[in-house]
Structure formats: structure tokens, C-alpha cells
Amino acid sequence: MAEFESASESREARTEAVRALEAEFGELLTRIRRLIAENAERVSPGMLPGAYKVFTTIVRRESITLSCLAESLTADKGQVSRTVRELEELGLITRTPDPDDGRSSLLSPTPDGIRRLAVAREPHDNALLDTLQEWSVQDIRTLARLLHSLTTGESP
């Protein structure tokens, strides 16, 4: 009987811990959404967070086709295409012919787009570094490793 209670208690403790983690992730996501909305507004007044995500994905990948972009964002190709047109009109990205496939284009950030993104991110550039200032480098690495394990579904 004691073994069953111990297993039950352990399950309850695990469930409680997971719920606390879920709540903290919820708070973190809210903070990230706010940051993305603020950055989007600084890149271009009225820019929606979804367009910012498309733009930053293009910047991160440096050069990407529309199909690969939609796939990486797990988004509808038509919606991504409309957003890409908006980003082009804003002068944030450009299309060039794909040398490997004449039927498609490569999407790349413009120098002005990269500059505007850097300016938008500047107010928060050191926020995470400042927040983790008192953490040991080993704790930061451990958190990164654990988050990677959680993201990929791998055991730490």
C-alpha cells in the first residue's frame, strides 16, 4: 500500500510541477508576443506580428523560396504570399530568380530591412543578457539544453 501511495504522490507532484511549468510558459509567451508586436510596430507602423514573423524568418534564413518559407512557418502559402508582397512594398525584402529553379524566386532581406530590424530590436537587445546576468554560464547552458530537449521531444 505504501508503494502505491508513493507512486500516486509522485504522479501528483509531477502533475503539479508540469502545471507550474505550463503557467510559466504561458507568461513567457505573453511577454514574447508583446515584444514581437512592439518590434513589428517599430519596423513599420501598423505591421502585424505575423508579418514580422515572416520578415524575421526571411532575415534569419538570408535567402528562401516562398514554398520553403510557408513550410517552415507551417502557414498557408497564399497568406504567406500576400504578406511577402506587403514586405516587398515596404522595401524590407526583395525577390531574385532562383538559380536552381527558374520557376521560383528567392526572398532576401534588403539592406534597409536589416537596418530597420536592428533599430526595432535595439531597445530589447540586452534584456535577456541583463536578466541572466546573475546566472552562471553553466545554468544558462543547462536551460538551453533542457529547452532543446523539450522542443524536440528528446530525453535530456
Tab-separated table of N, CA and C in Angstrom:
chain	number	residue	atom	x	y	z
A	1	MET	N	0.828	-1.202	0.000
A	1	MET	CA	0.000	0.000	0.000
A	1	MET	C	0.869	1.261	0.000
A	2	ALA	N	1.949	1.243	0.781
A	2	ALA	CA	2.831	2.409	0.847
A	2	ALA	C	3.454	2.686	-0.506
A	3	GLU	N	3.781	1.619	-1.275
A	3	GLU	CA	4.368	1.786	-2.599
A	3	GLU	C	3.384	2.491	-3.530
A	4	PHE	N	2.087	2.132	-3.457
A	4	PHE	CA	1.067	2.763	-4.295
A	4	PHE	C	0.913	4.238	-3.942
A	5	GLU	N	0.902	4.545	-2.657
A	5	GLU	CA	0.776	5.942	-2.239
A	5	GLU	C	1.977	6.751	-2.708
A	6	SER	N	3.149	6.171	-2.639
A	6	SER	CA	4.350	6.859	-3.077
A	6	SER	C	4.285	7.147	-4.583
A	7	ALA	N	3.849	6.160	-5.359
A	7	ALA	CA	3.726	6.351	-6.810
A	7	ALA	C	2.663	7.401	-7.110
A	8	SER	N	1.562	7.341	-6.361
A	8	SER	CA	0.483	8.317	-6.562
A	8	SER	C	0.954	9.720	-6.200
A	9	GLU	N	1.656	9.815	-5.070
A	9	GLU	CA	2.185	11.111	-4.644
A	9	GLU	C	3.181	11.645	-5.673
A	10	SER	N	4.009	10.770	-6.185
A	10	SER	CA	4.986	11.164	-7.185
A	10	SER	C	4.279	11.673	-8.445
A	11	ARG	N	3.212	10.998	-8.862
A	11	ARG	CA	2.441	11.440	-10.037
A	11	ARG	C	1.794	12.792	-9.768
A	12	GLU	N	1.259	12.972	-8.569
A	12	GLU	CA	0.636	14.257	-8.215
A	12	GLU	C	1.681	15.371	-8.203
A	13	ALA	N	2.840	15.096	-7.639
A	13	ALA	CA	3.911	16.091	-7.602
A	13	ALA	C	4.364	16.431	-9.017
A	14	ARG	N	4.482	15.422	-9.877
A	14	ARG	CA	4.889	15.648	-11.262
A	14	ARG	C	3.829	16.483	-11.993
A	15	THR	N	2.562	16.144	-11.798
A	15	THR	CA	1.475	16.875	-12.433
A	15	THR	C	1.482	18.336	-11.982
A	16	GLU	N	1.670	18.560	-10.700
A	16	GLU	CA	1.737	19.924	-10.163
A	16	GLU	C	2.919	20.691	-10.760
A	17	ALA	N	4.045	20.034	-10.847
A	17	ALA	CA	5.242	20.683	-11.405
A	17	ALA	C	5.042	21.020	-12.877
A	18	VAL	N	4.430	20.102	-13.617
A	18	VAL	CA	4.176	20.349	-15.042
A	18	VAL	C	3.179	21.489	-15.212
A	19	ARG	N	2.190	21.560	-14.372
A	19	ARG	CA	1.218	22.669	-14.450
A	19	ARG	C	1.890	24.005	-14.135
A	20	ALA	N	2.802	24.008	-13.178
A	20	ALA	CA	3.540	25.241	-12.868
A	20	ALA	C	4.407	25.646	-14.057
A	21	LEU	N	5.045	24.666	-14.699
A	21	LEU	CA	5.848	24.940	-15.890
A	21	LEU	C	4.975	25.490	-17.010
A	22	GLU	N	3.821	24.896	-17.203
A	22	GLU	CA	2.880	25.359	-18.224
A	22	GLU	C	2.475	26.814	-17.965
A	23	ALA	N	2.227	27.161	-16.720
A	23	ALA	CA	1.854	28.533	-16.379
A	23	ALA	C	3.004	29.497	-16.690
A	24	GLU	N	4.217	29.105	-16.367
A	24	GLU	CA	5.376	29.964	-16.649
A	24	GLU	C	5.587	30.128	-18.158
A	25	PHE	N	5.386	29.044	-18.921
A	25	PHE	CA	5.477	29.158	-20.376
A	25	PHE	C	4.415	30.109	-20.904
A	26	GLY	N	3.222	30.054	-20.315
A	26	GLY	CA	2.148	30.977	-20.723
A	26	GLY	C	2.560	32.423	-20.518
A	27	GLU	N	3.161	32.704	-19.375
A	27	GLU	CA	3.643	34.067	-19.093
A	27	GLU	C	4.745	34.465	-20.062
A	28	LEU	N	5.661	33.539	-20.329
A	28	LEU	CA	6.755	33.814	-21.259
A	28	LEU	C	6.218	34.093	-22.662
A	29	LEU	N	5.256	33.294	-23.104
A	29	LEU	CA	4.666	33.515	-24.432
A	29	LEU	C	3.969	34.867	-24.516
A	30	THR	N	3.288	35.248	-23.474
A	30	THR	CA	2.639	36.565	-23.446
A	30	THR	C	3.681	37.666	-23.584
A	31	ARG	N	4.782	37.531	-22.874
A	31	ARG	CA	5.854	38.533	-22.949
A	31	ARG	C	6.474	38.570	-24.346
A	32	ILE	N	6.688	37.398	-24.930
A	32	ILE	CA	7.258	37.323	-26.279
A	32	ILE	C	6.300	37.933	-27.304
A	33	ARG	N	5.015	37.638	-27.182
A	33	ARG	CA	4.025	38.226	-28.113
A	33	ARG	C	4.044	39.748	-28.029
A	34	ARG	N	4.137	40.270	-26.822
A	34	ARG	CA	4.186	41.729	-26.638
A	34	ARG	C	5.448	42.304	-27.288
A	35	LEU	N	6.574	41.643	-27.084
A	35	LEU	CA	7.838	42.069	-27.673
A	35	LEU	C	7.757	42.055	-29.202
A	36	ILE	N	7.192	40.987	-29.769
A	36	ILE	CA	7.056	40.891	-31.224
A	36	ILE	C	6.161	42.006	-31.751
A	37	ALA	N	5.061	42.269	-31.082
A	37	ALA	CA	4.157	43.342	-31.515
A	37	ALA	C	4.857	44.698	-31.467
A	38	GLU	N	5.623	44.948	-30.401
A	38	GLU	CA	6.360	46.213	-30.292
A	38	GLU	C	7.408	46.334	-31.388
A	39	ASN	N	8.145	45.251	-31.629
A	39	ASN	CA	9.169	45.277	-32.679
A	39	ASN	C	8.547	45.475	-34.050
A	40	ALA	N	7.436	44.799	-34.315
A	40	ALA	CA	6.747	44.947	-35.604
A	40	ALA	C	6.353	46.407	-35.822
A	41	GLU	N	5.827	47.028	-34.801
A	41	GLU	CA	5.410	48.436	-34.898
A	41	GLU	C	6.603	49.341	-35.158
A	42	ARG	N	7.750	49.011	-34.571
A	42	ARG	CA	8.940	49.831	-34.795
A	42	ARG	C	9.525	49.623	-36.198
A	43	VAL	N	9.412	48.412	-36.740
A	43	VAL	CA	9.894	48.169	-38.103
A	43	VAL	C	9.066	48.976	-39.084
A	44	SER	N	7.737	48.912	-38.923
A	44	SER	CA	6.831	49.651	-39.802
A	44	SER	C	5.510	49.850	-39.076
A	45	PRO	N	5.146	51.098	-38.792
A	45	PRO	CA	3.885	51.342	-38.084
A	45	PRO	C	2.714	50.615	-38.749
A	46	GLY	N	1.974	49.873	-37.927
A	46	GLY	CA	0.832	49.116	-38.424
A	46	GLY	C	1.165	47.683	-38.832
A	47	MET	N	2.457	47.322	-38.839
A	47	MET	CA	2.834	45.949	-39.200
A	47	MET	C	2.264	44.990	-38.171
A	48	LEU	N	1.675	43.920	-38.666
A	48	LEU	CA	1.122	42.904	-37.782
A	48	LEU	C	2.217	41.938	-37.329
A	49	PRO	N	2.054	41.344	-36.157
A	49	PRO	CA	3.050	40.390	-35.670
A	49	PRO	C	3.317	39.234	-36.634
A	50	GLY	N	2.311	38.780	-37.356
A	50	GLY	CA	2.507	37.700	-38.318
A	50	GLY	C	3.448	38.105	-39.437
A	51	ALA	N	3.317	39.340	-39.908
A	51	ALA	CA	4.223	39.839	-40.958
A	51	ALA	C	5.637	39.959	-40.409
A	52	TYR	N	5.751	40.369	-39.159
A	52	TYR	CA	7.072	40.458	-38.521
A	52	TYR	C	7.721	39.078	-38.470
A	53	LYS	N	6.947	38.065	-38.132
A	53	LYS	CA	7.463	36.697	-38.071
A	53	LYS	C	7.941	36.248	-39.446
A	54	VAL	N	7.171	36.549	-40.495
A	54	VAL	CA	7.584	36.204	-41.853
A	54	VAL	C	8.892	36.927	-42.186
A	55	PHE	N	8.942	38.215	-41.881
A	55	PHE	CA	10.129	39.012	-42.177
A	55	PHE	C	11.354	38.492	-41.430
A	56	THR	N	11.221	38.229	-40.134
A	56	THR	CA	12.384	37.774	-39.366
A	56	THR	C	12.832	36.374	-39.802
A	57	THR	N	11.911	35.570	-40.278
A	57	THR	CA	12.289	34.256	-40.800
A	57	THR	C	13.109	34.419	-42.072
A	58	ILE	N	12.710	35.339	-42.936
A	58	ILE	CA	13.475	35.619	-44.156
A	58	ILE	C	14.861	36.144	-43.780
A	59	VAL	N	14.923	37.035	-42.819
A	59	VAL	CA	16.216	37.584	-42.381
A	59	VAL	C	17.104	36.468	-41.835
A	60	ARG	N	16.538	35.623	-40.992
A	60	ARG	CA	17.315	34.536	-40.380
A	60	ARG	C	17.821	33.552	-41.429
A	61	ARG	N	17.005	33.250	-42.422
A	61	ARG	CA	17.391	32.286	-43.460
A	61	ARG	C	18.233	32.938	-44.558
A	62	GLU	N	18.260	34.264	-44.618
A	62	GLU	CA	19.027	35.067	-45.581
A	62	GLU	C	18.475	34.986	-47.000
A	63	SER	N	18.058	33.820	-47.435
A	63	SER	CA	17.536	33.625	-48.776
A	63	SER	C	16.681	32.366	-48.744
A	64	ILE	N	15.405	32.490	-49.143
A	64	ILE	CA	14.484	31.363	-49.021
A	64	ILE	C	13.391	31.488	-50.081
A	65	THR	N	12.911	30.359	-50.563
A	65	THR	CA	11.800	30.391	-51.515
A	65	THR	C	10.493	30.553	-50.740
A	66	LEU	N	9.467	30.982	-51.440
A	66	LEU	CA	8.155	31.152	-50.831
A	66	LEU	C	7.638	29.822	-50.287
A	67	SER	N	7.812	28.754	-51.049
A	67	SER	CA	7.345	27.431	-50.599
A	67	SER	C	8.041	27.000	-49.319
A	68	CYS	N	9.350	27.157	-49.276
A	68	CYS	CA	10.102	26.786	-48.066
A	68	CYS	C	9.719	27.676	-46.891
A	69	LEU	N	9.473	28.943	-47.162
A	69	LEU	CA	9.063	29.873	-46.110
A	69	LEU	C	7.733	29.438	-45.511
A	70	ALA	N	6.750	29.157	-46.377
A	70	ALA	CA	5.433	28.724	-45.900
A	70	ALA	C	5.553	27.426	-45.109
A	71	GLU	N	6.376	26.516	-45.600
A	71	GLU	CA	6.561	25.244	-44.910
A	71	GLU	C	7.218	25.443	-43.546
A	72	SER	N	8.246	26.284	-43.493
A	72	SER	CA	8.938	26.483	-42.215
A	72	SER	C	8.052	27.169	-41.192
A	73	LEU	N	7.098	27.975	-41.663
A	73	LEU	CA	6.174	28.658	-40.746
A	73	LEU	C	4.898	27.850	-40.511
A	74	THR	N	4.791	26.699	-41.182
A	74	THR	CA	3.564	25.900	-41.185
A	74	THR	C	2.354	26.799	-41.398
A	75	ALA	N	2.426	27.563	-42.494
A	75	ALA	CA	1.388	28.540	-42.811
A	75	ALA	C	0.874	28.316	-44.228
A	76	ASP	N	-0.298	28.846	-44.499
A	76	ASP	CA	-0.902	28.780	-45.815
A	76	ASP	C	-0.057	29.568	-46.811
A	77	LYS	N	0.270	28.947	-47.936
A	77	LYS	CA	1.132	29.567	-48.936
A	77	LYS	C	0.518	30.864	-49.477
A	78	GLY	N	-0.783	30.884	-49.650
A	78	GLY	CA	-1.452	32.090	-50.141
A	78	GLY	C	-1.312	33.255	-49.181
A	79	GLN	N	-1.502	32.991	-47.896
A	79	GLN	CA	-1.363	34.044	-46.892
A	79	GLN	C	0.073	34.537	-46.816
A	80	VAL	N	1.015	33.609	-46.865
A	80	VAL	CA	2.424	33.991	-46.825
A	80	VAL	C	2.760	34.828	-48.054
A	81	SER	N	2.215	34.459	-49.205
A	81	SER	CA	2.455	35.202	-50.446
A	81	SER	C	1.959	36.641	-50.325
A	82	ARG	N	0.780	36.827	-49.745
A	82	ARG	CA	0.245	38.189	-49.544
A	82	ARG	C	1.135	38.992	-48.596
A	83	THR	N	1.592	38.341	-47.547
A	83	THR	CA	2.470	39.015	-46.587
A	83	THR	C	3.796	39.379	-47.242
A	84	VAL	N	4.331	38.494	-48.064
A	84	VAL	CA	5.585	38.761	-48.772
A	84	VAL	C	5.426	39.975	-49.681
A	85	ARG	N	4.302	40.083	-50.368
A	85	ARG	CA	4.056	41.261	-51.218
A	85	ARG	C	4.062	42.540	-50.392
A	86	GLU	N	3.449	42.491	-49.217
A	86	GLU	CA	3.441	43.664	-48.329
A	86	GLU	C	4.860	44.033	-47.901
A	87	LEU	N	5.645	43.022	-47.567
A	87	LEU	CA	7.026	43.274	-47.149
A	87	LEU	C	7.849	43.858	-48.293
A	88	GLU	N	7.581	43.396	-49.504
A	88	GLU	CA	8.251	43.967	-50.684
A	88	GLU	C	7.869	45.434	-50.862
A	89	GLU	N	6.574	45.736	-50.744
A	89	GLU	CA	6.094	47.114	-50.896
A	89	GLU	C	6.711	48.041	-49.857
A	90	LEU	N	7.009	47.491	-48.683
A	90	LEU	CA	7.638	48.280	-47.620
A	90	LEU	C	9.148	48.416	-47.833
A	91	GLY	N	9.679	47.722	-48.824
A	91	GLY	CA	11.115	47.778	-49.102
A	91	GLY	C	11.952	46.968	-48.132
A	92	LEU	N	11.328	46.009	-47.442
A	92	LEU	CA	12.039	45.209	-46.450
A	92	LEU	C	12.694	43.970	-47.053
A	93	ILE	N	12.090	43.452	-48.123
A	93	ILE	CA	12.633	42.267	-48.779
A	93	ILE	C	12.635	42.466	-50.286
A	94	THR	N	13.346	41.593	-50.966
A	94	THR	CA	13.396	41.616	-52.421
A	94	THR	C	13.331	40.182	-52.939
A	95	ARG	N	12.871	40.055	-54.181
A	95	ARG	CA	12.839	38.745	-54.852
A	95	ARG	C	13.896	38.730	-55.944
A	96	THR	N	14.581	37.610	-56.056
A	96	THR	CA	15.517	37.407	-57.164
A	96	THR	C	15.249	36.015	-57.733
A	97	PRO	N	15.523	35.815	-59.009
A	97	PRO	CA	15.298	34.484	-59.584
A	97	PRO	C	16.122	33.428	-58.858
A	98	ASP	N	15.516	32.277	-58.635
A	98	ASP	CA	16.213	31.156	-58.004
A	98	ASP	C	17.087	30.491	-59.062
A	99	PRO	N	18.410	30.504	-58.881
A	99	PRO	CA	19.284	29.916	-59.895
A	99	PRO	C	19.094	28.403	-60.047
A	100	ASP	N	18.543	27.753	-59.024
A	100	ASP	CA	18.335	26.310	-59.066
A	100	ASP	C	16.968	25.922	-59.633
A	101	ASP	N	16.040	26.886	-59.685
A	101	ASP	CA	14.689	26.606	-60.170
A	101	ASP	C	14.124	27.879	-60.786
A	102	GLY	N	14.122	27.951	-62.093
A	102	GLY	CA	13.671	29.145	-62.795
A	102	GLY	C	12.218	29.498	-62.560
A	103	ARG	N	11.435	28.556	-62.004
A	103	ARG	CA	10.015	28.830	-61.751
A	103	ARG	C	9.783	29.559	-60.436
A	104	SER	N	10.787	29.629	-59.592
A	104	SER	CA	10.582	30.270	-58.287
A	104	SER	C	11.598	31.376	-58.059
A	105	SER	N	11.337	32.122	-57.007
A	105	SER	CA	12.199	33.238	-56.635
A	105	SER	C	12.752	33.020	-55.241
A	106	LEU	N	13.877	33.665	-54.986
A	106	LEU	CA	14.450	33.677	-53.646
A	106	LEU	C	14.070	34.980	-52.968
A	107	LEU	N	13.631	34.887	-51.748
A	107	LEU	CA	13.270	36.055	-50.950
A	107	LEU	C	14.444	36.369	-50.039
A	108	SER	N	14.867	37.627	-50.041
A	108	SER	CA	16.004	38.051	-49.226
A	108	SER	C	15.701	39.399	-48.608
A	109	PRO	N	16.264	39.656	-47.431
A	109	PRO	CA	16.075	40.982	-46.829
A	109	PRO	C	16.886	42.022	-47.584
A	110	THR	N	16.368	43.232	-47.632
A	110	THR	CA	17.124	44.336	-48.209
A	110	THR	C	18.033	44.917	-47.133
A	111	PRO	N	19.066	45.655	-47.532
A	111	PRO	CA	19.902	46.322	-46.515
A	111	PRO	C	19.069	47.230	-45.619
A	112	ASP	N	18.091	47.928	-46.203
A	112	ASP	CA	17.231	48.792	-45.392
A	112	ASP	C	16.384	47.963	-44.428
A	113	GLY	N	15.913	46.802	-44.880
A	113	GLY	CA	15.141	45.920	-43.999
A	113	GLY	C	15.959	45.444	-42.819
A	114	ILE	N	17.192	45.065	-43.077
A	114	ILE	CA	18.084	44.621	-41.999
A	114	ILE	C	18.349	45.762	-41.024
A	115	ARG	N	18.558	46.959	-41.557
A	115	ARG	CA	18.800	48.124	-40.708
A	115	ARG	C	17.578	48.426	-39.841
A	116	ARG	N	16.389	48.415	-40.454
A	116	ARG	CA	15.166	48.708	-39.704
A	116	ARG	C	14.894	47.660	-38.630
A	117	LEU	N	15.214	46.406	-38.921
A	117	LEU	CA	15.037	45.353	-37.925
A	117	LEU	C	15.996	45.560	-36.754
A	118	ALA	N	17.239	45.911	-37.051
A	118	ALA	CA	18.220	46.162	-35.989
A	118	ALA	C	17.767	47.307	-35.094
A	119	VAL	N	17.242	48.367	-35.690
A	119	VAL	CA	16.743	49.513	-34.926
A	119	VAL	C	15.550	49.086	-34.065
A	120	ALA	N	14.673	48.255	-34.624
A	120	ALA	CA	13.490	47.799	-33.885
A	120	ALA	C	13.871	46.929	-32.695
A	121	ARG	N	14.885	46.123	-32.864
A	121	ARG	CA	15.303	45.204	-31.796
A	121	ARG	C	16.167	45.873	-30.735
A	122	GLU	N	16.748	46.997	-31.061
A	122	GLU	CA	17.720	47.650	-30.178
A	122	GLU	C	17.229	47.853	-28.745
A	123	PRO	N	15.997	48.325	-28.529
A	123	PRO	CA	15.569	48.545	-27.136
A	123	PRO	C	15.582	47.290	-26.271
A	124	HIS	N	15.494	46.123	-26.892
A	124	HIS	CA	15.439	44.878	-26.116
A	124	HIS	C	16.694	44.017	-26.277
A	125	ASP	N	17.677	44.526	-27.013
A	125	ASP	CA	18.864	43.721	-27.308
A	125	ASP	C	19.520	43.138	-26.069
A	126	ASN	N	19.626	43.875	-25.027
A	126	ASN	CA	20.335	43.407	-23.840
A	126	ASN	C	19.417	42.897	-22.739
A	127	ALA	N	18.119	42.836	-23.001
A	127	ALA	CA	17.172	42.447	-21.952
A	127	ALA	C	17.447	41.046	-21.416
A	128	LEU	N	17.616	40.069	-22.282
A	128	LEU	CA	17.854	38.712	-21.818
A	128	LEU	C	19.219	38.601	-21.147
A	129	LEU	N	20.203	39.246	-21.738
A	129	LEU	CA	21.532	39.240	-21.137
A	129	LEU	C	21.486	39.856	-19.736
A	130	ASP	N	20.776	40.964	-19.590
A	130	ASP	CA	20.640	41.613	-18.285
A	130	ASP	C	19.889	40.719	-17.296
A	131	THR	N	18.819	40.067	-17.769
A	131	THR	CA	18.025	39.194	-16.905
A	131	THR	C	18.857	38.024	-16.389
A	132	LEU	N	19.735	37.509	-17.247
A	132	LEU	CA	20.535	36.346	-16.877
A	132	LEU	C	21.895	36.708	-16.287
A	133	GLN	N	22.099	37.974	-16.004
A	133	GLN	CA	23.390	38.456	-15.504
A	133	GLN	C	23.863	37.707	-14.255
A	134	GLU	N	22.947	37.385	-13.364
A	134	GLU	CA	23.310	36.720	-12.113
A	134	GLU	C	23.369	35.201	-12.250
A	135	TRP	N	22.994	34.672	-13.403
A	135	TRP	CA	23.021	33.223	-13.631
A	135	TRP	C	24.439	32.794	-13.997
A	136	SER	N	24.789	31.591	-13.608
A	136	SER	CA	26.083	31.047	-14.049
A	136	SER	C	25.958	30.651	-15.521
A	137	VAL	N	27.074	30.652	-16.214
A	137	VAL	CA	27.088	30.231	-17.615
A	137	VAL	C	26.593	28.792	-17.710
A	138	GLN	N	26.978	27.964	-16.750
A	138	GLN	CA	26.536	26.562	-16.756
A	138	GLN	C	25.017	26.460	-16.634
A	139	ASP	N	24.389	27.286	-15.787
A	139	ASP	CA	22.928	27.270	-15.662
A	139	ASP	C	22.262	27.691	-16.973
A	140	ILE	N	22.821	28.679	-17.644
A	140	ILE	CA	22.276	29.127	-18.927
A	140	ILE	C	22.377	28.006	-19.948
A	141	ARG	N	23.525	27.344	-19.997
A	141	ARG	CA	23.712	26.219	-20.931
A	141	ARG	C	22.750	25.073	-20.598
A	142	THR	N	22.551	24.816	-19.317
A	142	THR	CA	21.626	23.757	-18.898
A	142	THR	C	20.207	24.095	-19.336
A	143	LEU	N	19.792	25.343	-19.133
A	143	LEU	CA	18.461	25.755	-19.568
A	143	LEU	C	18.312	25.592	-21.077
A	144	ALA	N	19.306	26.015	-21.835
A	144	ALA	CA	19.254	25.880	-23.295
A	144	ALA	C	19.142	24.405	-23.695
A	145	ARG	N	19.917	23.553	-23.046
A	145	ARG	CA	19.881	22.122	-23.350
A	145	ARG	C	18.522	21.518	-23.013
A	146	LEU	N	17.976	21.884	-21.859
A	146	LEU	CA	16.671	21.360	-21.452
A	146	LEU	C	15.554	21.871	-22.368
A	147	LEU	N	15.610	23.131	-22.745
A	147	LEU	CA	14.600	23.662	-23.670
A	147	LEU	C	14.687	22.967	-25.026
A	148	HIS	N	15.908	22.715	-25.483
A	148	HIS	CA	16.076	21.985	-26.744
A	148	HIS	C	15.455	20.590	-26.630
A	149	SER	N	15.706	19.912	-25.522
A	149	SER	CA	15.130	18.581	-25.305
A	149	SER	C	13.609	18.646	-25.297
A	150	LEU	N	13.057	19.645	-24.641
A	150	LEU	CA	11.602	19.804	-24.582
A	150	LEU	C	11.039	20.095	-25.974
A	151	THR	N	11.699	20.952	-26.726
A	151	THR	CA	11.252	21.331	-28.058
A	151	THR	C	11.280	20.149	-29.020
A	152	THR	N	12.312	19.346	-28.936
A	152	THR	CA	12.474	18.228	-29.869
A	152	THR	C	11.809	16.941	-29.375
A	153	GLY	N	11.385	16.923	-28.117
A	153	GLY	CA	10.766	15.726	-27.567
A	153	GLY	C	11.773	14.662	-27.167
A	154	GLU	N	13.026	15.065	-27.073
A	154	GLU	CA	14.097	14.142	-26.692
A	154	GLU	C	14.243	14.128	-25.169
A	155	SER	N	14.787	13.058	-24.672
A	155	SER	CA	15.086	12.985	-23.248
A	155	SER	C	16.356	13.775	-22.960
A	156	PRO	N	16.363	14.557	-21.887
A	156	PRO	CA	17.575	15.355	-21.598
A	156	PRO	C	18.760	14.491	-21.204
